Coordinates of C-alpha atoms in Angstrom, one line a residue:
M26 CA 4.4 -61.3 8.0
D27 CA 8.0 -60.4 7.7
H28 CA 9.0 -64.0 6.9
E29 CA 6.3 -64.6 4.2
D30 CA 7.4 -64.9 0.6
F31 CA 6.9 -62.0 -1.9
D32 CA 4.7 -62.5 -4.9
V33 CA 5.3 -60.5 -8.1
Q34 CA 3.0 -57.6 -7.0
S35 CA 4.4 -57.2 -3.5
L36 CA 8.0 -57.5 -4.7
A37 CA 7.4 -54.9 -7.3
T38 CA 6.0 -52.5 -4.7
Y39 CA 9.0 -53.3 -2.4
L40 CA 11.6 -52.6 -5.1
H41 CA 9.7 -49.7 -6.7
L42 CA 9.5 -51.6 -10.0
T43 CA 6.6 -52.7 -12.2
P44 CA 5.3 -56.3 -12.0
E45 CA 6.4 -56.8 -15.6
Q46 CA 10.0 -55.6 -14.7
V47 CA 10.0 -58.1 -11.8
R48 CA 8.9 -61.0 -14.1
K49 CA 11.5 -60.1 -16.7
M50 CA 14.3 -59.9 -14.1
A51 CA 13.2 -63.2 -12.5
S52 CA 13.0 -65.0 -15.9
R53 CA 16.5 -63.8 -16.8
D54 CA 17.9 -64.9 -13.4
R55 CA 18.5 -61.4 -12.3
L56 CA 16.3 -61.9 -9.3
P57 CA 16.3 -65.0 -7.0
G58 CA 12.9 -66.5 -7.4
R59 CA 11.1 -69.8 -8.1
R60 CA 8.0 -70.8 -10.0
I61 CA 5.2 -72.4 -8.0
G62 CA 2.1 -73.4 -10.1
G63 CA 3.0 -70.9 -12.8
D64 CA 3.4 -68.0 -10.3
W65 CA 6.7 -66.4 -9.2
K66 CA 7.5 -66.6 -5.5
F67 CA 10.5 -64.8 -3.9
S68 CA 12.0 -65.7 -0.5
R69 CA 12.4 -62.6 1.7
A70 CA 15.8 -63.9 2.9
D71 CA 17.0 -64.4 -0.7
I72 CA 15.8 -60.9 -1.7
H73 CA 17.5 -59.4 1.3
H74 CA 20.7 -61.1 0.4
W75 CA 20.4 -60.1 -3.3
F76 CA 19.8 -56.5 -2.1
E77 CA 22.9 -56.7 0.1
E78 CA 25.0 -57.8 -2.9
K79 CA 23.5 -55.0 -5.1
I80 CA 24.5 -52.5 -2.4
G81 CA 28.0 -54.0 -2.2
A82 CA 28.6 -53.7 -5.9
A83 CA 27.1 -50.2 -6.3
D84 CA 28.9 -47.0 -7.1
E85 CA 28.1 -43.6 -5.5
K86 CA 25.3 -42.8 -7.9
D87 CA 23.7 -46.3 -7.5
L88 CA 24.0 -46.1 -3.7
V89 CA 22.1 -42.7 -3.7
E90 CA 19.3 -44.4 -5.7
V91 CA 19.2 -47.4 -3.4
E92 CA 19.0 -45.1 -0.4
Q93 CA 16.1 -43.2 -2.0
V94 CA 14.2 -46.5 -2.5
L95 CA 14.9 -47.7 1.1
E96 CA 14.1 -44.3 2.7
S97 CA 10.6 -44.6 1.3
K98 CA 9.9 -47.6 3.5
K99 CA 8.8 -47.3 7.1
S100 CA 10.9 -49.0 9.7
P101 CA 9.6 -50.2 13.1
E102 CA 12.2 -48.2 14.9
G103 CA 10.7 -45.0 13.5
L104 CA 14.0 -43.7 12.3
Q105 CA 13.4 -40.8 9.9
E106 CA 17.0 -40.5 8.8
I107 CA 19.9 -43.0 9.2
R108 CA 22.8 -41.4 10.9
I109 CA 25.8 -43.8 11.4
S110 CA 27.3 -41.4 13.9
Q111 CA 24.2 -41.7 16.1
L112 CA 24.1 -45.5 15.9
L113 CA 27.6 -45.7 17.2
N114 CA 28.8 -44.8 20.7
E115 CA 32.3 -44.3 22.1
D116 CA 31.9 -47.4 24.3
R117 CA 31.1 -49.5 21.3
I118 CA 34.4 -48.7 19.5
A119 CA 37.6 -50.6 20.2
I120 CA 40.9 -49.1 19.1
P121 CA 42.9 -51.2 18.9
L122 CA 40.8 -54.4 18.7
E123 CA 43.0 -57.0 20.2
A124 CA 42.5 -59.8 17.7
R125 CA 44.7 -61.6 15.2
T126 CA 42.6 -64.3 13.7
R127 CA 39.2 -64.4 11.9
N128 CA 37.5 -66.2 14.8
S129 CA 38.9 -63.9 17.4
V130 CA 37.8 -60.8 15.5
V131 CA 34.2 -62.0 15.5
E132 CA 34.3 -62.9 19.2
K133 CA 36.0 -59.7 20.2
V134 CA 33.7 -57.5 18.1
C135 CA 30.6 -59.2 19.6
A136 CA 32.1 -58.8 23.1
I137 CA 32.1 -54.9 22.7
P138 CA 28.3 -54.4 22.7
F139 CA 27.8 -57.3 25.2
A140 CA 29.9 -55.4 27.7
T141 CA 27.6 -52.3 27.4
G142 CA 24.3 -54.3 27.6
M143 CA 23.4 -53.7 24.0
L144 CA 23.8 -57.3 23.0
W145 CA 22.5 -60.0 25.2
D146 CA 23.8 -63.2 23.5
P147 CA 27.3 -62.6 22.0
E148 CA 27.7 -66.3 21.2
K149 CA 24.6 -66.4 19.2
M150 CA 25.5 -63.3 17.3
A151 CA 29.0 -64.6 16.6
E152 CA 27.7 -67.9 15.3
A153 CA 25.3 -66.0 13.0
I154 CA 28.1 -63.8 11.7
R155 CA 30.3 -66.8 11.0
A156 CA 27.4 -68.4 9.1
R157 CA 27.0 -65.2 7.0
E158 CA 30.7 -65.0 6.3
Q159 CA 30.7 -68.6 5.1
L160 CA 27.8 -67.8 2.7
H161 CA 29.6 -64.7 1.3
P162 CA 32.5 -62.8 2.9
T163 CA 31.8 -59.2 3.9
A164 CA 35.4 -58.0 3.6
L165 CA 35.9 -55.4 1.0
E166 CA 39.0 -54.5 -1.1
N167 CA 39.6 -51.3 1.1
G168 CA 40.3 -53.4 4.2
V169 CA 36.8 -52.9 5.7
A170 CA 34.4 -55.7 6.7
L171 CA 30.7 -55.2 7.4
L172 CA 29.9 -57.9 9.9
H173 CA 26.2 -58.9 10.3
P174 CA 24.0 -62.0 10.5
R175 CA 22.0 -63.0 7.5
R176 CA 18.8 -62.1 9.3
P177 CA 18.4 -59.5 12.0
L178 CA 18.4 -61.0 15.5
A179 CA 16.0 -58.7 17.2
G180 CA 15.5 -61.0 20.2
I181 CA 19.1 -60.5 21.5
L182 CA 19.4 -56.8 21.0
A183 CA 18.5 -54.1 23.5
E184 CA 18.1 -51.7 20.6
P185 CA 19.6 -51.3 17.1
F186 CA 23.3 -50.4 17.1
L187 CA 26.6 -50.3 15.4
A188 CA 30.0 -51.4 16.9
L189 CA 33.4 -50.9 15.5
G190 CA 36.8 -52.5 16.0
I191 CA 40.1 -51.6 14.4
T192 CA 43.0 -54.0 14.6
S193 CA 46.6 -52.8 14.8
T194 CA 47.5 -54.9 11.7
G195 CA 45.4 -56.3 8.9
I196 CA 44.4 -60.0 9.1
P197 CA 43.1 -62.4 6.4
F198 CA 39.3 -62.2 6.5
G199 CA 38.3 -63.4 3.1
G200 CA 38.8 -60.1 1.3
P201 CA 39.2 -60.0 -2.5
R202 CA 42.6 -60.9 -3.9
G203 CA 43.9 -61.7 -0.5
V204 CA 43.5 -58.1 0.8
L205 CA 44.0 -57.9 4.6
T206 CA 41.2 -56.4 6.8
D207 CA 41.6 -54.2 9.8
V208 CA 38.4 -52.2 10.1
F209 CA 35.4 -54.2 11.3
F210 CA 31.9 -52.7 11.6
L211 CA 29.2 -54.8 13.3
I212 CA 25.7 -54.0 12.0
A213 CA 23.0 -55.1 14.4
M214 CA 19.5 -54.0 13.4
I215 CA 16.1 -55.4 14.4
D216 CA 14.5 -55.6 10.9
E217 CA 15.6 -56.1 7.3
A218 CA 14.5 -52.7 6.0
C219 CA 16.6 -50.8 8.6
H220 CA 19.5 -53.1 8.1
L221 CA 19.6 -52.4 4.4
R222 CA 19.3 -48.6 5.0
V223 CA 22.2 -48.7 7.4
L224 CA 24.2 -50.9 5.0
A225 CA 23.6 -48.5 2.1
R226 CA 24.5 -45.4 4.2
L227 CA 27.7 -47.1 5.6
S228 CA 28.6 -48.2 2.1
R229 CA 28.4 -44.6 0.9
L230 CA 30.7 -43.4 3.7
I231 CA 33.4 -46.0 3.1
A232 CA 33.3 -45.3 -0.6
Q233 CA 34.5 -41.8 0.0
E234 CA 38.1 -41.4 -1.1
T235 CA 39.8 -40.6 2.2
F236 CA 37.3 -41.9 4.7
V237 CA 38.8 -45.3 5.5
E238 CA 42.4 -43.9 5.9
E239 CA 41.1 -41.2 8.2
I240 CA 39.2 -43.8 10.3
R241 CA 42.4 -45.8 10.7
S242 CA 44.3 -42.7 11.9
A243 CA 41.6 -41.2 14.1
G244 CA 43.2 -42.6 17.2
S245 CA 40.2 -42.5 19.6
P246 CA 36.5 -43.4 19.7
A247 CA 35.5 -39.8 20.1
A248 CA 37.6 -38.8 17.0
V249 CA 36.0 -41.6 15.0
I250 CA 32.5 -40.5 15.8
Q251 CA 33.3 -36.9 15.0
L252 CA 34.9 -37.9 11.7
I253 CA 31.9 -40.0 10.7
S254 CA 29.5 -37.1 11.6
D255 CA 31.6 -34.7 9.5
Y256 CA 31.5 -37.0 6.5
E257 CA 27.7 -37.6 6.9
E258 CA 27.1 -33.8 6.7
N259 CA 28.6 -33.9 3.2
I260 CA 27.0 -36.9 1.5

């Protein structure tokens, strides 16, 4: 069921819009869809990617609204509230991450959860992340990259998790205007709804004025988790 296309009615329900709003957005190329026999069909993968881009371009007010939409959807994990500090763990944070190239970053970040038993196939995850980066880089202008596969890879995860690596210097990772990247989150969820909820919450955190700089200077995994927890109490 998760891989079936949306029709107008099911997509309207998913996005908390009216069917007429969905038709208008699709006809104006504001939603990725296609006409089949006069009816609109929407690929779940395309809608997922569209939602990711919407989150990435949103400001704080928009992110709050996105979270409200996503929080209304049930997730198979049964998570009532997304807490980034609870999805991370000290043994899934590498400071510094010993990597100097784009490929080595991906490999080393995937190696972190593999070493703790959370990720069973780091090569498959790394390949999926590279494919996602080729489609559209996840590096942001603040030096943070939100690494993830285009579709959740539930079959190679022990459970949903986040990992984090911070390199000692920035590296070219496809950021806007040649910005160097040094903070790399790996988002590994088992379904699209939970992935988008985590992405929206993480985006709200990194949009806070001093958050990224404080992450860089935290110095230890324990300090990073405490910092994230403190910020989450105030958003």
